Tab-separated table of C-alpha atoms in Angstrom:
chain	number	residue	atom	x	y	z
A	28	MET	CA	108.844	87.893	103.381
A	29	SER	CA	107.862	91.201	101.747
A	30	LYS	CA	104.786	91.027	99.520
A	31	LEU	CA	103.767	93.267	96.633
A	32	ARG	CA	100.373	94.801	97.408
A	33	ILE	CA	98.380	95.101	94.202
A	34	ALA	CA	94.921	96.669	93.895
A	35	VAL	CA	92.199	95.563	91.490
A	36	GLN	CA	88.637	96.720	90.997
A	37	LYS	CA	86.429	94.862	93.469
A	38	SER	CA	83.719	93.930	90.943
A	39	GLY	CA	82.746	94.171	87.299
A	40	ARG	CA	84.438	93.396	84.001
A	41	LEU	CA	87.769	94.977	84.945
A	42	ASN	CA	87.914	92.759	88.024
A	43	GLN	CA	87.362	89.650	85.896
A	44	ASP	CA	90.003	90.635	83.335
A	45	SER	CA	92.481	91.576	86.080
A	46	MET	CA	92.084	88.286	87.911
A	47	GLN	CA	92.395	86.402	84.606
A	48	ILE	CA	95.752	87.972	83.744
A	49	LEU	CA	97.052	87.246	87.258
A	50	LYS	CA	95.973	83.635	86.744
A	51	ASP	CA	97.614	83.560	83.297
A	52	ILE	CA	100.963	84.675	84.783
A	53	GLY	CA	100.849	81.822	87.287
A	54	ILE	CA	99.624	83.626	90.401
A	55	SER	CA	97.055	81.562	92.305
A	56	ILE	CA	94.743	83.564	94.569
A	57	ASP	CA	92.052	82.237	96.877
A	58	ASN	CA	89.398	84.915	97.247
A	59	GLY	CA	86.331	84.220	99.347
A	60	LYS	CA	83.103	86.135	98.804
A	61	ASP	CA	83.292	89.771	99.953
A	62	GLN	CA	86.955	89.495	100.971
A	63	LEU	CA	88.746	92.850	100.878
A	64	LYS	CA	92.159	91.287	100.334
A	65	ALA	CA	93.695	87.905	99.591
A	66	SER	CA	97.215	86.489	99.400
A	67	ALA	CA	98.626	84.393	96.573
A	68	ARG	CA	99.461	80.791	97.438
A	69	ASN	CA	102.549	80.613	95.263
A	70	PHE	CA	103.902	84.157	94.860
A	71	PRO	CA	104.723	87.119	97.153
A	72	VAL	CA	101.597	89.098	96.202
A	73	GLU	CA	98.633	90.360	98.177
A	74	VAL	CA	95.570	91.515	96.213
A	75	PHE	CA	93.363	94.342	97.511
A	76	TYR	CA	89.794	94.571	96.138
A	77	LEU	CA	88.886	98.269	96.015
A	78	ARG	CA	86.471	100.718	94.418
A	79	ASN	CA	87.975	101.835	91.111
A	80	GLY	CA	87.748	105.527	91.970
A	81	ASP	CA	89.569	105.040	95.297
A	82	ILE	CA	92.608	103.253	93.846
A	83	PRO	CA	94.583	106.358	92.726
A	84	GLN	CA	94.591	107.761	96.271
A	85	TYR	CA	95.680	104.402	97.718
A	86	LEU	CA	98.575	104.425	95.245
A	87	LYS	CA	99.551	107.988	96.153
A	88	ASP	CA	99.440	107.194	99.881
A	89	GLY	CA	101.467	103.979	99.481
A	90	VAL	CA	98.681	101.797	100.898
A	91	VAL	CA	99.112	99.637	97.780
A	92	ASP	CA	102.260	99.280	95.678
A	93	ALA	CA	100.653	98.704	92.278
A	94	ALA	CA	97.253	98.502	90.634
A	95	ILE	CA	95.468	97.233	87.572
A	96	ILE	CA	93.235	100.172	86.776
A	97	GLY	CA	91.507	101.943	83.914
A	98	GLU	CA	93.718	104.572	82.308
A	99	ASN	CA	90.730	106.959	82.301
A	100	VAL	CA	90.545	106.839	86.123
A	101	LEU	CA	94.238	107.698	86.419
A	102	ILE	CA	93.812	110.641	84.054
A	103	GLU	CA	90.943	111.907	86.222
A	104	LYS	CA	92.353	111.228	89.700
A	105	GLY	CA	95.907	109.918	89.430
A	106	GLU	CA	98.128	112.812	88.453
A	107	GLY	CA	101.786	111.881	88.975
A	108	ILE	CA	101.185	108.123	89.116
A	109	GLU	CA	103.428	106.175	86.745
A	110	VAL	CA	102.044	103.642	84.263
A	111	VAL	CA	104.516	100.799	83.681
A	112	GLU	CA	102.517	98.602	81.281
A	113	LYS	CA	99.448	98.942	79.065
A	114	LEU	CA	97.442	95.729	79.300
A	115	GLY	CA	95.279	95.751	76.171
A	116	PHE	CA	91.954	94.837	77.789
A	117	SER	CA	88.934	96.711	79.214
A	118	LYS	CA	89.163	99.212	76.373
A	119	CYS	CA	86.771	102.153	76.318
A	120	LYS	CA	86.443	105.820	75.359
A	121	VAL	CA	85.592	108.902	77.365
A	122	SER	CA	83.078	110.663	75.141
A	123	ILE	CA	80.629	113.526	75.068
A	124	ALA	CA	77.100	112.636	73.978
A	125	VAL	CA	73.838	114.522	73.498
A	126	PRO	CA	70.200	113.501	72.878
A	127	LYS	CA	69.632	112.102	69.387
A	128	ASP	CA	67.245	114.929	68.548
A	129	SER	CA	69.743	117.605	69.623
A	130	ASP	CA	71.094	120.018	67.007
A	131	ALA	CA	74.566	119.731	68.574
A	132	THR	CA	77.065	117.941	66.338
A	133	SER	CA	80.348	118.932	68.007
A	134	LEU	CA	81.695	120.081	71.368
A	135	LYS	CA	81.549	123.748	70.297
A	136	ASP	CA	77.768	123.439	70.065
A	137	LEU	CA	77.695	122.936	73.849
A	138	ASN	CA	79.304	126.319	74.503
A	139	GLY	CA	77.315	127.926	77.341
A	140	LYS	CA	75.379	124.700	77.961
A	141	LYS	CA	75.351	122.157	80.827
A	142	ILE	CA	77.338	118.894	80.731
A	143	ALA	CA	76.769	116.118	83.298
A	144	THR	CA	79.795	113.950	84.096
A	145	SER	CA	81.629	111.752	86.584
A	146	TYR	CA	84.930	112.995	85.117
A	147	PRO	CA	84.986	116.720	85.965
A	148	GLU	CA	88.784	117.188	85.898
A	149	THR	CA	89.118	115.456	82.529
A	150	VAL	CA	86.268	117.486	81.050
A	151	LYS	CA	87.504	120.816	82.496
A	152	LYS	CA	90.941	120.291	80.958
A	153	PHE	CA	89.475	119.323	77.585
A	154	LEU	CA	87.085	122.286	77.532
A	155	ILE	CA	89.969	124.679	78.217
A	156	GLU	CA	92.045	123.076	75.432
A	157	GLN	CA	89.126	123.448	72.992
A	158	GLY	CA	88.212	126.966	74.066
A	159	VAL	CA	84.693	125.991	75.082
A	160	GLU	CA	82.881	127.250	78.191
A	161	ALA	CA	80.264	124.965	79.685
A	162	GLN	CA	78.739	124.434	83.121
A	163	LEU	CA	79.550	121.056	84.654
A	164	HIS	CA	77.015	119.083	86.659
A	165	ILE	CA	78.922	116.406	88.614
A	166	ILE	CA	77.081	113.103	88.969
A	167	ASN	CA	78.316	109.879	90.562
A	168	GLY	CA	76.229	107.174	88.986
A	169	SER	CA	73.939	107.000	85.978
A	170	VAL	CA	75.156	110.034	84.053
A	171	GLU	CA	73.311	109.075	80.865
A	172	ILE	CA	69.861	109.892	82.323
A	173	ALA	CA	70.785	113.559	82.976
A	174	PRO	CA	69.571	114.981	79.609
A	175	ASN	CA	66.300	113.042	79.817
A	176	ILE	CA	65.396	114.574	83.197
A	177	GLY	CA	66.492	118.100	82.298
A	178	LEU	CA	69.702	118.214	84.350
A	179	ALA	CA	72.023	118.783	81.401
A	180	ASP	CA	72.211	119.349	77.656
A	181	GLY	CA	74.870	116.656	77.220
A	182	ILE	CA	76.966	114.160	79.132
A	183	CYS	CA	80.579	113.026	79.317
A	184	ASP	CA	81.063	109.395	80.312
A	185	ILE	CA	82.885	106.196	79.431
A	186	VAL	CA	81.656	104.391	76.319
A	187	SER	CA	82.440	100.736	75.571
A	188	SER	CA	80.046	99.253	73.026
A	189	GLY	CA	77.777	102.292	72.770
A	190	SER	CA	74.704	100.262	73.763
A	191	THR	CA	74.059	102.373	76.903
A	192	LEU	CA	74.025	105.555	74.818
A	193	PHE	CA	71.632	103.938	72.340
A	194	LYS	CA	69.261	102.729	75.078
A	195	ASN	CA	69.133	106.223	76.567
A	196	GLY	CA	68.530	107.982	73.253
A	197	LEU	CA	71.974	109.584	73.061
A	198	LYS	CA	74.507	110.085	70.281
A	199	GLU	CA	78.270	110.515	70.582
A	200	ILE	CA	79.620	113.828	69.258
A	201	GLU	CA	83.174	113.997	70.667
A	202	VAL	CA	85.839	111.577	71.942
A	203	LEU	CA	88.049	113.068	74.661
A	204	LEU	CA	90.367	110.099	75.063
A	205	LYS	CA	90.748	106.353	74.547
A	206	SER	CA	91.491	104.169	77.545
A	207	GLU	CA	92.489	100.628	78.476
A	208	ALA	CA	93.558	98.797	81.614
A	209	VAL	CA	97.082	99.615	82.764
A	210	LEU	CA	99.532	98.478	85.429
A	211	ALA	CA	100.340	101.531	87.568
A	212	ILE	CA	102.724	101.872	90.517
A	213	SER	CA	102.887	103.871	93.721
A	214	PRO	CA	105.541	106.620	93.953
A	215	THR	CA	106.507	105.089	97.321
A	216	LEU	CA	107.371	101.647	95.906
A	217	ASN	CA	110.536	100.345	97.582
A	218	GLU	CA	113.371	98.384	95.954
A	219	THR	CA	112.389	94.998	97.409
A	220	ARG	CA	108.843	95.216	96.076
A	221	LYS	CA	110.082	96.743	92.824
A	222	ALA	CA	111.984	93.496	92.176
A	223	ILE	CA	108.747	91.516	92.618
A	224	LEU	CA	106.995	93.929	90.247
A	225	GLU	CA	109.669	93.408	87.573
A	226	THR	CA	108.970	89.655	87.638
A	227	ILE	CA	105.235	90.338	87.255
A	228	LYS	CA	105.895	92.769	84.382
A	229	PHE	CA	108.034	90.193	82.559
A	230	ARG	CA	105.322	87.545	82.892
A	231	ILE	CA	102.567	89.944	81.792
A	232	GLN	CA	104.569	90.971	78.721
A	233	SER	CA	104.950	87.285	77.794
A	234	VAL	CA	101.186	86.706	78.113
A	235	LEU	CA	100.295	89.863	76.159
A	236	LYS	CA	102.728	88.993	73.379
A	237	GLY	CA	101.138	85.549	73.148
A	238	ARG	CA	97.647	87.044	72.964
A	239	GLN	CA	98.758	89.289	70.100
A	240	SER	CA	100.296	86.463	68.064
A	241	LYS	CA	99.403	83.211	66.289
A	242	TYR	CA	101.576	80.171	65.650
A	243	VAL	CA	101.388	79.050	62.024
A	244	LEU	CA	102.444	75.715	60.490
A	245	LEU	CA	102.174	75.099	56.757
A	246	ASN	CA	103.432	72.974	53.880
A	247	ALA	CA	105.347	74.835	51.175
A	248	PRO	CA	106.638	73.711	47.755
A	249	ASN	CA	110.413	74.200	47.736
A	250	ASN	CA	110.317	76.204	44.515
A	251	LYS	CA	108.199	78.845	46.312
A	252	LEU	CA	109.871	78.585	49.700
A	253	GLU	CA	111.820	81.822	49.437
A	254	LYS	CA	108.686	83.857	48.655
A	255	ILE	CA	106.682	82.197	51.453
A	256	ILE	CA	109.477	82.838	53.966
A	257	SER	CA	109.495	86.519	52.993
A	258	VAL	CA	105.821	86.677	54.030
A	259	LEU	CA	106.631	85.078	57.403
A	260	PRO	CA	109.335	86.993	59.259
A	261	GLY	CA	108.467	85.399	62.628
A	262	MET	CA	110.458	86.316	65.716
A	263	LYS	CA	113.831	85.975	63.959
A	264	SER	CA	113.187	83.711	60.991
A	265	PRO	CA	110.761	80.844	60.275
A	266	THR	CA	111.686	77.243	61.075
A	267	VAL	CA	111.942	75.165	57.876
A	268	LEU	CA	111.977	71.350	57.971
A	269	PRO	CA	111.991	68.905	55.012
A	270	LEU	CA	108.882	66.786	54.516
A	271	ALA	CA	108.906	63.075	53.630
A	272	GLU	CA	107.470	64.018	50.237
A	273	GLU	CA	110.286	65.250	48.028
A	274	GLY	CA	110.108	68.883	46.946
A	275	TRP	CA	108.125	70.044	49.968
A	276	SER	CA	109.005	71.599	53.325
A	277	SER	CA	107.178	72.305	56.580
A	278	VAL	CA	107.369	75.940	57.670
A	279	HIS	CA	106.700	77.078	61.256
A	280	SER	CA	106.406	80.733	62.272
A	281	VAL	CA	104.645	83.343	64.384
A	282	ILE	CA	102.461	86.108	62.935
A	283	SER	CA	100.732	89.106	64.454
A	284	LYS	CA	97.028	88.638	65.136
A	285	ASN	CA	96.395	92.082	63.635
A	286	GLU	CA	97.867	91.001	60.273
A	287	PHE	CA	96.503	87.460	60.381
A	288	TRP	CA	94.096	87.317	57.407
A	289	GLU	CA	96.289	89.420	55.122
A	290	VAL	CA	99.220	87.070	55.761
A	291	ILE	CA	97.101	83.926	55.291
A	292	ASP	CA	95.738	85.236	51.964
A	293	GLU	CA	99.284	85.966	50.747
A	294	LEU	CA	100.538	82.540	51.844
A	295	LYS	CA	97.768	80.795	49.920
A	296	ALA	CA	98.437	82.933	46.855
A	297	ASN	CA	102.069	81.799	46.959
A	298	GLY	CA	101.316	78.072	47.090
A	299	ALA	CA	101.167	77.297	50.819
A	300	GLN	CA	98.987	74.305	51.716
A	301	GLY	CA	97.729	72.610	54.895
A	302	ILE	CA	97.928	75.833	56.891
A	303	LEU	CA	97.422	75.179	60.613
A	304	VAL	CA	96.934	78.108	63.020
A	305	CYS	CA	97.337	77.715	66.809
A	306	PRO	CA	96.840	80.140	69.697
A	307	ILE	CA	99.920	81.018	71.771
A	308	GLU	CA	99.505	80.909	75.537
A	309	LYS	CA	102.722	82.761	76.347
A	310	MET	CA	105.648	84.079	74.327
A	311	VAL	CA	108.971	84.633	76.096
A	312	LEU	CA	111.404	86.766	74.102
């Protein structure tokens, strides 16, 4: 039976998040220490554990059919590779930073200066767009030490929490792009494996929708029911059930995690009581 070959980063946070979402969509993978690939026990998938920077070329060459990879890596090395789903985790920025005592406050202040980076193609394109000329010093590794040892006046690297910049005495002055993990596919993907991918996409979308939502149950006085329902649109409309106590109803609905506290405050202001909030594991639309 044909299997979908999917690449993930072989170590680090992106590896952990990638394996978690595969687990959440019901794909069980046995991976021994230092294994380069592993097959799922219950689904036609084979996982390849690769260096993040090598994955775009494997996709282009058709060695793997799909990958969970940082969007920033695709922008740097994966021209022409299609992204089929944004996954919402492993978020970061690609930013330019300079020493804290530097007079530079924007990219234009680095005109004619040296910038150290592991993302030369991304930086070159951005510099051209901004009309800035700078000399690039390409480093594979700890880019943030370059200004401290006199290699460069600034750096361009990925930034997550900003703690690495802080520890190395750097300040962010420009954000080139924002990135997150994505599901990308090979241009050589055949129809049989594309069908397997569609099943994976459907399951991932259900998990992501669940992560972005909360299930809410509450008690509402009937004389304020209409107003409370207007606050809770849900997927189609809230479920309303009569309570044993006359004049009250139980209301069940789904709300967006991003609007959670605003909605809860409005519900309370309109007389809702006994509000219970539950996480949603998966949400199939």
